[in-house]
Amino acid sequence: MSNHLKRMKIGEGVYFTAITDPKFKSNRISVNLLLPLDEQTAANRAIVPSVLRLRYRDCPDFTQLNEKLDDLYGAVVDADVRKYGAYQIINLSVQTLDDRYAIEPTPLVQECANLACGMLFDPYLEKGLFSEEDVRLEKQNLIDTIESEFNDKREYAINRCISTMFGDSPLAVKKYGTRERAQEITAQSATDAYRELLRRSAVEILFIGSGDPSVAQQVFAGRFAKTERDPIVYEASLPISSATEVKTVREDIDIAQGKLVMGFRTGDTSSPDQVNAMKMMVALYGGTPFSRLFKNVREKLSLCYYCAARYDKASGMMMVDSGVETGNEQKAQEEILRQLALVQQGDFDQEELDSTILTIVNALKSTVDTLSGLENWYLTQILSGSEESPLENVEKVSRIDKQKIQKAAAQITLDTVFFLAANKEGQDQ
C-alpha cells in the first residue's frame, strides 16, 4: 500500500480517498458515481454531468460560474462519462491551486469542495427539473458524440466486435448509451436519472494534490449525511472466462480500407500478478511500435496498415484491431494468430522482453507527473480492489519473466472476429 494513500468510508456507499504528494502546487477533487451499465438508462445518465457543470443554484448562469472559477485562481471544472467493465461512471472534478499558493489567505480546498458539492447536490432547476434549454443543448452534444463513432470506422468496428462478443451482458453497453435512447431524453428523464444517481450510486471521491484533504472530506461527509441514500454494492471482481467457440461477423460498407477486429478472452486474471503478466504479454504481443504484431504483420509482411493489441482487465478481454485491404483479411487473421502461438511457445528473446518492460515502466513513471494521471490510475486501482501506487507497480512489472509471459499468453482464447469489409467505391476513412 502506498504511504501517501488514505481511504475511508464517509457515508452510506461513499468512500473518500486522499493521495498526497508535496511536489504539486494544485489539488484535484474528483467525484465518481458508479452504477451498472444498462442500455435503457445509459444515455440519460450520460447527459447528467454535462448539465451539472453548466451552472448550479448559487451560480445560476454560466457567466456567474466563470466569475466564481476566476475568483478561485482559475479553477477548472470537468465533467466526464467513463466505463469500467460493467459499470458506468459519472464524473465531476474541480482543480485549482492549493491554499498555500494563494496571494491572500484563501481556503481554496474548502471553496472547491463546496463548489463540487454545489454542482452535485444543488443543481440549477426550473420548476423542480433541469432547464429545458440546458438539456436540449447537451442532448444534441450527446447525440453528436454517439454519431461520431460511425464516422470513425476503426472505433465503430471495435464497438461492433465488443457488442458481438458480450451479447446481452452489461459489458457490451456503451458508456454514452445509444442514439435512439439519447433522442428520447427530456428534462424530466434527465432529472430522474440525476436523482437516481445521487440515491443509488456507489460513490468514489478522490482528493489528489499537496493540500489538506481533511477539509474536503468534512465538506463531502456533511453533504452526504443529509442525503437520502440506498446505494448499490459495487463488486470489484473481474470476469473469468474462456471462449468455447469463435463468432464471426462480416459487415460491408462504403470505405476503402477494411477493419479487422479480433476479440479474445483472457481467462483468470484475478490476482495482481496475473494482471501484470497479462499487461506485459499484450504489450509485447501488440502494444508497442516494436511488438510482434507491428514488426511482423504490419512491417515485414505488409498485411495491414496498422495492427495493435490492447488489454481491458475489467472486461477480461484482449482486443486486436487492424486496417486491412479487403481480400487480405484471412491472411492477416492467420498471421495474428500465428504470432500469438509463437508467444505462447516462448519464441521471443530477452531483448524484446526488456524493451517491453522499459516501455511500460516509463509509462508508469510518467503517471505520477500529473494530477489527472494519478486520478485515473488510483480510480482504476480502487475499482479493481487494489491500492497499489504506480511506482510499486513498476517494481512488480520489472520482475516479469519469460515464463510468466508464456503462461499469460496460454490463457488467451479467440472469441469473436469482426470484419468491416470495404467496397472499392468507398472513400478512405
GROMACS .gro file of C-alpha atoms in nm:
model
  429
    1MET     CA    1   0.000   0.000   0.000
    2SER     CA    2   0.121   0.349  -0.080
    3ASN     CA    3   0.222   0.552   0.225
    4HIS     CA    4   0.062   0.853   0.059
    5LEU     CA    5  -0.284   0.698   0.014
    6LYS     CA    6  -0.556   0.711   0.278
    7ARG     CA    7  -0.902   0.573   0.211
    8MET     CA    8  -1.207   0.580   0.436
    9LYS     CA    9  -1.583   0.544   0.433
   10ILE     CA   10  -1.758   0.878   0.492
   11GLY     CA   11  -2.118   0.784   0.416
   12GLU     CA   12  -2.350   0.510   0.300
   13GLY     CA   13  -2.173   0.370  -0.006
   14VAL     CA   14  -1.942   0.675  -0.013
   15TYR     CA   15  -1.563   0.648   0.007
   16PHE     CA   16  -1.307   0.928   0.026
   17THR     CA   17  -0.951   0.861  -0.089
   18ALA     CA   18  -0.665   1.106  -0.041
   19ILE     CA   19  -0.341   1.079  -0.238
   20THR     CA   20  -0.096   1.343  -0.121
   21ASP     CA   21   0.223   1.448  -0.295
   22PRO     CA   22   0.412   1.764  -0.191
   23LYS     CA   23   0.557   1.820  -0.538
   24PHE     CA   24   0.226   1.952  -0.669
   25LYS     CA   25   0.108   2.310  -0.623
   26SER     CA   26  -0.254   2.225  -0.704
   27ASN     CA   27  -0.527   1.993  -0.583
   28ARG     CA   28  -0.782   1.794  -0.779
   29ILE     CA   29  -1.113   1.677  -0.634
   30SER     CA   30  -1.281   1.404  -0.838
   31VAL     CA   31  -1.633   1.276  -0.764
   32ASN     CA   32  -1.727   0.947  -0.932
   33LEU     CA   33  -2.078   0.798  -0.925
   34LEU     CA   34  -2.097   0.431  -1.027
   35LEU     CA   35  -2.397   0.229  -1.142
   36PRO     CA   36  -2.419  -0.090  -1.353
   37LEU     CA   37  -2.442  -0.020  -1.725
   38ASP     CA   38  -2.792  -0.053  -1.867
   39GLU     CA   39  -2.880   0.027  -2.228
   40GLN     CA   40  -3.218   0.163  -2.118
   41THR     CA   41  -3.069   0.423  -1.883
   42ALA     CA   42  -2.711   0.485  -2.001
   43ALA     CA   43  -2.789   0.785  -2.223
   44ASN     CA   44  -2.999   0.964  -1.960
   45ARG     CA   45  -2.723   0.919  -1.704
   46ALA     CA   46  -2.457   1.026  -1.954
   47ILE     CA   47  -2.612   1.368  -2.001
   48VAL     CA   48  -2.618   1.441  -1.626
   49PRO     CA   49  -2.256   1.557  -1.570
   50SER     CA   50  -2.270   1.789  -1.872
   51VAL     CA   51  -2.583   1.958  -1.738
   52LEU     CA   52  -2.450   1.979  -1.382
   53ARG     CA   53  -2.131   2.159  -1.485
   54LEU     CA   54  -2.317   2.439  -1.670
   55ARG     CA   55  -2.448   2.610  -1.357
   56TYR     CA   56  -2.591   2.545  -1.012
   57ARG     CA   57  -2.820   2.714  -0.760
   58ASP     CA   58  -2.566   2.966  -0.629
   59CYS     CA   59  -2.430   3.039  -0.980
   60PRO     CA   60  -2.747   3.027  -1.192
   61ASP     CA   61  -2.581   3.121  -1.520
   62PHE     CA   62  -2.257   3.034  -1.695
   63THR     CA   63  -2.116   3.387  -1.659
   64GLN     CA   64  -2.151   3.379  -1.281
   65LEU     CA   65  -1.993   3.035  -1.272
   66ASN     CA   66  -1.694   3.156  -1.473
   67GLU     CA   67  -1.656   3.453  -1.238
   68LYS     CA   68  -1.660   3.210  -0.946
   69LEU     CA   69  -1.389   2.998  -1.111
   70ASP     CA   70  -1.180   3.309  -1.176
   71ASP     CA   71  -1.206   3.403  -0.809
   72LEU     CA   72  -1.067   3.058  -0.727
   73TYR     CA   73  -0.747   3.131  -0.920
   74GLY     CA   74  -0.873   2.995  -1.247
   75ALA     CA   75  -1.023   2.676  -1.110
   76VAL     CA   76  -1.119   2.423  -1.379
   77VAL     CA   77  -1.435   2.213  -1.371
   78ASP     CA   78  -1.452   1.894  -1.578
   79ALA     CA   79  -1.743   1.659  -1.649
   80ASP     CA   80  -1.692   1.313  -1.792
   81VAL     CA   81  -1.854   0.976  -1.856
   82ARG     CA   82  -1.637   0.668  -1.816
   83LYS     CA   83  -1.676   0.294  -1.835
   84TYR     CA   84  -1.511   0.033  -1.617
   85GLY     CA   85  -1.613  -0.320  -1.703
   86ALA     CA   86  -1.987  -0.346  -1.649
   87TYR     CA   87  -2.013  -0.007  -1.474
   88GLN     CA   88  -2.088   0.343  -1.596
   89ILE     CA   89  -1.901   0.619  -1.412
   90ILE     CA   90  -2.040   0.972  -1.395
   91ASN     CA   91  -1.755   1.208  -1.310
   92LEU     CA   92  -1.727   1.567  -1.190
   93SER     CA   93  -1.392   1.720  -1.094
   94VAL     CA   94  -1.256   2.054  -0.977
   95GLN     CA   95  -0.890   2.157  -0.984
   96THR     CA   96  -0.706   2.468  -0.868
   97LEU     CA   97  -0.412   2.597  -0.662
   98ASP     CA   98  -0.353   2.482  -0.308
   99ASP     CA   99  -0.425   2.728  -0.025
  100ARG     CA  100  -0.053   2.784   0.037
  101TYR     CA  101  -0.001   2.945  -0.303
  102ALA     CA  102  -0.286   3.196  -0.290
  103ILE     CA  103  -0.180   3.565  -0.288
  104GLU     CA  104  -0.413   3.633   0.004
  105PRO     CA  105  -0.519   3.374   0.264
  106THR     CA  106  -0.798   3.184   0.088
  107PRO     CA  107  -0.948   2.846   0.185
  108LEU     CA  108  -0.926   2.715  -0.172
  109VAL     CA  109  -0.964   2.348  -0.078
  110GLN     CA  110  -1.283   2.423   0.113
  111GLU     CA  111  -1.415   2.651  -0.161
  112CYS     CA  112  -1.353   2.390  -0.431
  113ALA     CA  113  -1.517   2.118  -0.224
  114ASN     CA  114  -1.817   2.348  -0.173
  115LEU     CA  115  -1.823   2.418  -0.548
  116ALA     CA  116  -1.823   2.046  -0.631
  117CYS     CA  117  -2.098   1.986  -0.374
  118GLY     CA  118  -2.299   2.277  -0.511
  119MET     CA  119  -2.296   2.125  -0.858
  120LEU     CA  120  -2.370   1.776  -0.729
  121PHE     CA  121  -2.633   1.846  -0.464
  122ASP     CA  122  -2.779   2.185  -0.562
  123PRO     CA  123  -2.817   2.190  -0.941
  124TYR     CA  124  -2.995   2.469  -1.122
  125LEU     CA  125  -3.361   2.368  -1.154
  126GLU     CA  126  -3.669   2.521  -1.310
  127LYS     CA  127  -3.994   2.403  -1.153
  128GLY     CA  128  -3.807   2.110  -0.998
  129LEU     CA  129  -3.643   1.995  -1.323
  130PHE     CA  130  -3.324   2.060  -1.517
  131SER     CA  131  -3.352   2.356  -1.753
  132GLU     CA  132  -3.520   2.257  -2.081
  133GLU     CA  133  -3.263   2.466  -2.271
  134ASP     CA  134  -2.967   2.307  -2.091
  135VAL     CA  135  -3.100   1.959  -2.163
  136ARG     CA  136  -3.171   2.045  -2.526
  137LEU     CA  137  -2.815   2.167  -2.585
  138GLU     CA  138  -2.644   1.882  -2.401
  139LYS     CA  139  -2.877   1.626  -2.559
  140GLN     CA  140  -2.761   1.737  -2.905
  141ASN     CA  141  -2.397   1.726  -2.793
  142LEU     CA  142  -2.453   1.372  -2.666
  143ILE     CA  143  -2.617   1.264  -2.992
  144ASP     CA  144  -2.331   1.418  -3.190
  145THR     CA  145  -2.080   1.228  -2.975
  146ILE     CA  146  -2.261   0.899  -3.029
  147GLU     CA  147  -2.296   0.959  -3.403
  148SER     CA  148  -1.928   1.050  -3.438
  149GLU     CA  149  -1.846   0.684  -3.370
  150PHE     CA  150  -1.983   0.585  -3.710
  151ASN     CA  151  -1.756   0.840  -3.878
  152ASP     CA  152  -1.457   0.683  -3.704
  153LYS     CA  153  -1.471   0.341  -3.869
  154ARG     CA  154  -1.191   0.200  -3.654
  155GLU     CA  155  -1.384   0.281  -3.335
  156TYR     CA  156  -1.708   0.162  -3.492
  157ALA     CA  157  -1.556  -0.178  -3.577
  158ILE     CA  158  -1.413  -0.216  -3.227
  159ASN     CA  159  -1.751  -0.142  -3.069
  160ARG     CA  160  -1.928  -0.384  -3.304
  161CYS     CA  161  -1.683  -0.656  -3.204
  162ILE     CA  162  -1.741  -0.584  -2.834
  163SER     CA  163  -2.119  -0.591  -2.873
  164THR     CA  164  -2.097  -0.924  -3.058
  165MET     CA  165  -1.854  -1.064  -2.805
  166PHE     CA  166  -2.054  -0.979  -2.492
  167GLY     CA  167  -2.410  -1.000  -2.630
  168ASP     CA  168  -2.671  -0.905  -2.367
  169SER     CA  169  -2.414  -0.853  -2.090
  170PRO     CA  170  -2.369  -0.504  -1.940
  171LEU     CA  171  -2.010  -0.534  -2.067
  172ALA     CA  172  -2.149  -0.475  -2.418
  173VAL     CA  173  -2.325  -0.148  -2.331
  174LYS     CA  174  -2.153   0.172  -2.447
  175LYS     CA  175  -2.080   0.437  -2.189
  176TYR     CA  176  -2.292   0.701  -2.369
  177GLY     CA  177  -2.576   0.464  -2.448
  178THR     CA  178  -2.749   0.452  -2.786
  179ARG     CA  179  -2.858   0.723  -3.027
  180GLU     CA  180  -3.218   0.605  -3.001
  181ARG     CA  181  -3.224   0.644  -2.622
  182ALA     CA  182  -3.042   0.978  -2.640
  183GLN     CA  183  -3.310   1.116  -2.876
  184GLU     CA  184  -3.575   1.032  -2.614
  185ILE     CA  185  -3.412   1.237  -2.337
  186THR     CA  186  -3.629   1.506  -2.176
  187ALA     CA  187  -3.578   1.742  -1.885
  188GLN     CA  188  -3.789   1.505  -1.678
  189SER     CA  189  -3.597   1.189  -1.771
  190ALA     CA  190  -3.258   1.358  -1.721
  191THR     CA  191  -3.362   1.489  -1.379
  192ASP     CA  192  -3.492   1.145  -1.282
  193ALA     CA  193  -3.159   0.994  -1.386
  194TYR     CA  194  -2.974   1.253  -1.176
  195ARG     CA  195  -3.182   1.176  -0.867
  196GLU     CA  196  -3.131   0.804  -0.914
  197LEU     CA  197  -2.755   0.858  -0.940
  198LEU     CA  198  -2.750   1.057  -0.618
  199ARG     CA  199  -2.954   0.797  -0.432
  200ARG     CA  200  -2.834   0.465  -0.578
  201SER     CA  201  -2.475   0.503  -0.696
  202ALA     CA  202  -2.162   0.382  -0.527
  203VAL     CA  203  -1.950   0.694  -0.478
  204GLU     CA  204  -1.572   0.725  -0.500
  205ILE     CA  205  -1.429   1.068  -0.414
  206LEU     CA  206  -1.058   1.124  -0.479
  207PHE     CA  207  -0.853   1.414  -0.346
  208ILE     CA  208  -0.515   1.437  -0.516
  209GLY     CA  209  -0.251   1.701  -0.452
  210SER     CA  210  -0.040   1.869  -0.185
  211GLY     CA  211  -0.312   2.024   0.029
  212ASP     CA  212  -0.506   1.917   0.337
  213PRO     CA  213  -0.767   1.661   0.229
  214SER     CA  214  -0.944   1.660   0.567
  215VAL     CA  215  -1.117   1.989   0.483
  216ALA     CA  216  -1.272   1.846   0.165
  217GLN     CA  217  -1.354   1.523   0.344
  218GLN     CA  218  -1.557   1.708   0.605
  219VAL     CA  219  -1.748   1.904   0.340
  220PHE     CA  220  -1.848   1.590   0.148
  221ALA     CA  221  -1.926   1.389   0.463
  222GLY     CA  222  -2.159   1.665   0.578
  223ARG     CA  223  -2.345   1.685   0.249
  224PHE     CA  224  -2.387   1.310   0.204
  225ALA     CA  225  -2.508   1.281   0.565
  226LYS     CA  226  -2.806   1.498   0.465
  227THR     CA  227  -2.880   1.297   0.151
  228GLU     CA  228  -3.119   1.002   0.138
  229ARG     CA  229  -2.921   0.706   0.008
  230ASP     CA  230  -2.993   0.346  -0.092
  231PRO     CA  231  -2.669   0.263  -0.276
  232ILE     CA  232  -2.578  -0.044  -0.474
  233VAL     CA  233  -2.291  -0.260  -0.355
  234TYR     CA  234  -2.004  -0.229  -0.601
  235GLU     CA  235  -1.846  -0.563  -0.693
  236ALA     CA  236  -1.475  -0.542  -0.776
  237SER     CA  237  -1.450  -0.897  -0.914
  238LEU     CA  238  -1.310  -0.943  -1.264
  239PRO     CA  239  -1.459  -1.170  -1.533
  240ILE     CA  240  -1.301  -1.516  -1.557
  241SER     CA  241  -1.392  -1.684  -1.883
  242SER     CA  242  -1.254  -1.862  -2.186
  243ALA     CA  243  -1.408  -1.884  -2.532
  244THR     CA  244  -1.558  -2.219  -2.634
  245GLU     CA  245  -1.637  -2.118  -2.992
  246VAL     CA  246  -1.548  -1.840  -3.233
  247LYS     CA  247  -1.817  -1.599  -3.352
  248THR     CA  248  -1.753  -1.448  -3.697
  249VAL     CA  249  -1.934  -1.140  -3.829
  250ARG     CA  250  -1.881  -0.952  -4.157
  251GLU     CA  251  -2.033  -0.618  -4.246
  252ASP     CA  252  -1.994  -0.446  -4.585
  253ILE     CA  253  -1.971  -0.069  -4.605
  254ASP     CA  254  -1.854   0.201  -4.847
  255ILE     CA  255  -1.499   0.257  -4.727
  256ALA     CA  256  -1.167   0.185  -4.895
  257GLN     CA  257  -0.988   0.024  -4.602
  258GLY     CA  258  -1.130  -0.280  -4.423
  259LYS     CA  259  -1.122  -0.311  -4.044
  260LEU     CA  260  -1.042  -0.648  -3.887
  261VAL     CA  261  -1.109  -0.673  -3.514
  262MET     CA  262  -1.046  -0.986  -3.308
  263GLY     CA  263  -1.175  -1.018  -2.952
  264PHE     CA  264  -1.002  -1.261  -2.715
  265ARG     CA  265  -1.092  -1.380  -2.364
  266THR     CA  266  -0.806  -1.356  -2.113
  267GLY     CA  267  -0.915  -1.624  -1.867
  268ASP     CA  268  -0.825  -1.600  -1.499
  269THR     CA  269  -0.657  -1.268  -1.412
  270SER     CA  270  -0.798  -1.244  -1.061
  271SER     CA  271  -0.462  -1.185  -0.891
  272PRO     CA  272  -0.242  -0.873  -0.934
  273ASP     CA  273   0.046  -1.093  -1.055
  274GLN     CA  274  -0.176  -1.236  -1.330
  275VAL     CA  275  -0.288  -0.886  -1.432
  276ASN     CA  276   0.073  -0.764  -1.452
  277ALA     CA  277   0.179  -1.063  -1.659
  278MET     CA  278  -0.117  -1.021  -1.894
  279LYS     CA  279  -0.047  -0.648  -1.933
  280MET     CA  280   0.314  -0.724  -2.020
  281MET     CA  281   0.221  -1.006  -2.259
  282VAL     CA  282  -0.026  -0.789  -2.453
  283ALA     CA  283   0.232  -0.509  -2.481
  284LEU     CA  284   0.498  -0.748  -2.611
  285TYR     CA  285   0.249  -0.908  -2.849
  286GLY     CA  286   0.093  -0.593  -2.995
  287GLY     CA  287   0.112  -0.289  -2.772
  288THR     CA  288   0.430  -0.111  -2.880
  289PRO     CA  289   0.598   0.005  -3.205
  290PHE     CA  290   0.838  -0.289  -3.172
  291SER     CA  291   0.577  -0.553  -3.081
  292ARG     CA  292   0.532  -0.883  -3.263
  293LEU     CA  293   0.225  -0.764  -3.449
  294PHE     CA  294   0.380  -0.436  -3.559
  295LYS     CA  295   0.710  -0.586  -3.672
  296ASN     CA  296   0.569  -0.891  -3.847
  297VAL     CA  297   0.207  -0.841  -3.954
  298ARG     CA  298   0.248  -0.475  -4.048
  299GLU     CA  299   0.616  -0.417  -4.133
  300LYS     CA  300   0.755  -0.748  -4.255
  301LEU     CA  301   0.450  -0.895  -4.431
  302SER     CA  302   0.263  -0.570  -4.508
  303LEU     CA  303  -0.071  -0.735  -4.436
  304CYS     CA  304  -0.224  -0.430  -4.274
  305TYR     CA  305  -0.194  -0.053  -4.237
  306TYR     CA  306  -0.194  -0.078  -3.859
  307CYS     CA  307  -0.217  -0.366  -3.617
  308ALA     CA  308  -0.234  -0.326  -3.240
  309ALA     CA  309  -0.342  -0.515  -2.929
  310ARG     CA  310  -0.497  -0.368  -2.616
  311TYR     CA  311  -0.589  -0.521  -2.281
  312ASP     CA  312  -0.901  -0.443  -2.080
  313LYS     CA  313  -0.867  -0.617  -1.744
  314ALA     CA  314  -1.210  -0.501  -1.626
  315SER     CA  315  -1.376  -0.689  -1.915
  316GLY     CA  316  -1.139  -0.985  -1.923
  317MET     CA  317  -1.061  -0.905  -2.285
  318MET     CA  318  -0.773  -0.857  -2.526
  319MET     CA  319  -0.857  -0.680  -2.850
  320VAL     CA  320  -0.652  -0.686  -3.170
  321ASP     CA  321  -0.761  -0.439  -3.436
  322SER     CA  322  -0.609  -0.375  -3.776
  323GLY     CA  323  -0.674  -0.195  -4.101
  324VAL     CA  324  -0.652  -0.433  -4.396
  325GLU     CA  325  -0.731  -0.448  -4.766
  326THR     CA  326  -1.047  -0.646  -4.833
  327GLY     CA  327  -0.921  -0.982  -4.957
  328ASN     CA  328  -0.625  -0.987  -4.716
  329GLU     CA  329  -0.831  -1.033  -4.402
  330GLN     CA  330  -0.785  -1.411  -4.385
  331LYS     CA  331  -0.407  -1.387  -4.426
  332ALA     CA  332  -0.389  -1.113  -4.163
  333GLN     CA  333  -0.604  -1.314  -3.923
  334GLU     CA  334  -0.387  -1.623  -3.966
  335GLU     CA  335  -0.066  -1.429  -3.904
  336ILE     CA  336  -0.211  -1.255  -3.597
  337LEU     CA  337  -0.295  -1.596  -3.452
  338ARG     CA  338   0.043  -1.736  -3.553
  339GLN     CA  339   0.224  -1.461  -3.368
  340LEU     CA  340   0.015  -1.534  -3.059
  341ALA     CA  341   0.108  -1.902  -3.084
  342LEU     CA  342   0.477  -1.808  -3.104
  343VAL     CA  343   0.447  -1.600  -2.786
  344GLN     CA  344   0.273  -1.893  -2.617
  345GLN     CA  345   0.566  -2.112  -2.718
  346GLY     CA  346   0.820  -1.863  -2.583
  347ASP     CA  347   0.954  -1.775  -2.928
  348PHE     CA  348   1.075  -1.426  -2.830
  349ASP     CA  349   1.411  -1.312  -2.697
  350GLN     CA  350   1.520  -1.127  -2.385
  351GLU     CA  351   1.576  -0.807  -2.579
  352GLU     CA  352   1.206  -0.796  -2.676
  353LEU     CA  353   1.106  -0.854  -2.314
  354ASP     CA  354   1.348  -0.591  -2.180
  355SER     CA  355   1.226  -0.332  -2.431
  356THR     CA  356   0.864  -0.402  -2.337
  357ILE     CA  357   0.939  -0.372  -1.966
  358LEU     CA  358   1.118  -0.042  -2.025
  359THR     CA  359   0.824   0.097  -2.221
  360ILE     CA  360   0.572   0.007  -1.951
  361VAL     CA  361   0.798   0.128  -1.671
  362ASN     CA  362   0.841   0.466  -1.842
  363ALA     CA  363   0.465   0.496  -1.886
  364LEU     CA  364   0.406   0.412  -1.519
  365LYS     CA  365   0.663   0.667  -1.406
  366SER     CA  366   0.503   0.940  -1.617
  367THR     CA  367   0.169   0.869  -1.447
  368VAL     CA  368   0.287   1.036  -1.127
  369ASP     CA  369   0.365   1.363  -1.307
  370THR     CA  370   0.007   1.491  -1.336
  371LEU     CA  371  -0.296   1.509  -1.108
  372SER     CA  372  -0.523   1.369  -1.379
  373GLY     CA  373  -0.282   1.082  -1.441
  374LEU     CA  374  -0.287   0.992  -1.072
  375GLU     CA  375  -0.665   1.024  -1.063
  376ASN     CA  376  -0.709   0.777  -1.350
  377TRP     CA  377  -0.453   0.538  -1.201
  378TYR     CA  378  -0.593   0.529  -0.849
  379LEU     CA  379  -0.958   0.516  -0.952
  380THR     CA  380  -0.880   0.211  -1.165
  381GLN     CA  381  -0.684   0.057  -0.880
  382ILE     CA  382  -0.964   0.113  -0.631
  383LEU     CA  383  -1.225  -0.031  -0.867
  384SER     CA  384  -1.012  -0.343  -0.916
  385GLY     CA  385  -0.966  -0.388  -0.540
  386SER     CA  386  -0.610  -0.259  -0.509
  387GLU     CA  387  -0.432   0.042  -0.358
  388GLU     CA  388  -0.100  -0.009  -0.534
  389SER     CA  389   0.090   0.302  -0.644
  390PRO     CA  390   0.240   0.338  -0.994
  391LEU     CA  391   0.593   0.309  -0.854
  392GLU     CA  392   0.501  -0.004  -0.659
  393ASN     CA  393   0.369  -0.146  -0.983
  394VAL     CA  394   0.700  -0.059  -1.153
  395GLU     CA  395   0.880  -0.293  -0.913
  396LYS     CA  396   0.643  -0.582  -0.988
  397VAL     CA  397   0.637  -0.529  -1.363
  398SER     CA  398   1.016  -0.525  -1.372
  399ARG     CA  399   1.021  -0.878  -1.232
  400ILE     CA  400   0.801  -1.031  -1.504
  401ASP     CA  401   0.996  -1.311  -1.676
  402LYS     CA  402   0.955  -1.517  -1.991
  403GLN     CA  403   0.770  -1.800  -1.819
  404LYS     CA  404   0.504  -1.564  -1.681
  405ILE     CA  405   0.457  -1.413  -2.028
  406GLN     CA  406   0.407  -1.759  -2.177
  407LYS     CA  407   0.162  -1.857  -1.904
  408ALA     CA  408  -0.044  -1.543  -1.962
  409ALA     CA  409  -0.044  -1.600  -2.340
  410ALA     CA  410  -0.158  -1.960  -2.289
  411GLN     CA  411  -0.480  -1.832  -2.125
  412ILE     CA  412  -0.582  -1.633  -2.433
  413THR     CA  413  -0.870  -1.778  -2.640
  414LEU     CA  414  -1.026  -1.627  -2.953
  415ASP     CA  415  -1.391  -1.538  -2.905
  416THR     CA  416  -1.502  -1.305  -3.187
  417VAL     CA  417  -1.384  -1.197  -3.532
  418PHE     CA  418  -1.549  -0.889  -3.679
  419PHE     CA  419  -1.461  -0.768  -4.027
  420LEU     CA  420  -1.582  -0.439  -4.165
  421ALA     CA  421  -1.535  -0.505  -4.535
  422ALA     CA  422  -1.452  -0.221  -4.770
  423ASN     CA  423  -1.623  -0.165  -5.102
  424LYS     CA  424  -1.389  -0.046  -5.377
  425GLU     CA  425  -1.616   0.251  -5.446
  426GLY     CA  426  -1.573   0.377  -5.089
  427GLN     CA  427  -1.354   0.660  -4.978
  428ASP     CA  428  -1.062   0.602  -4.740
  429GLN     CA  429  -1.164   0.674  -4.383
   0.00000   0.00000   0.00000
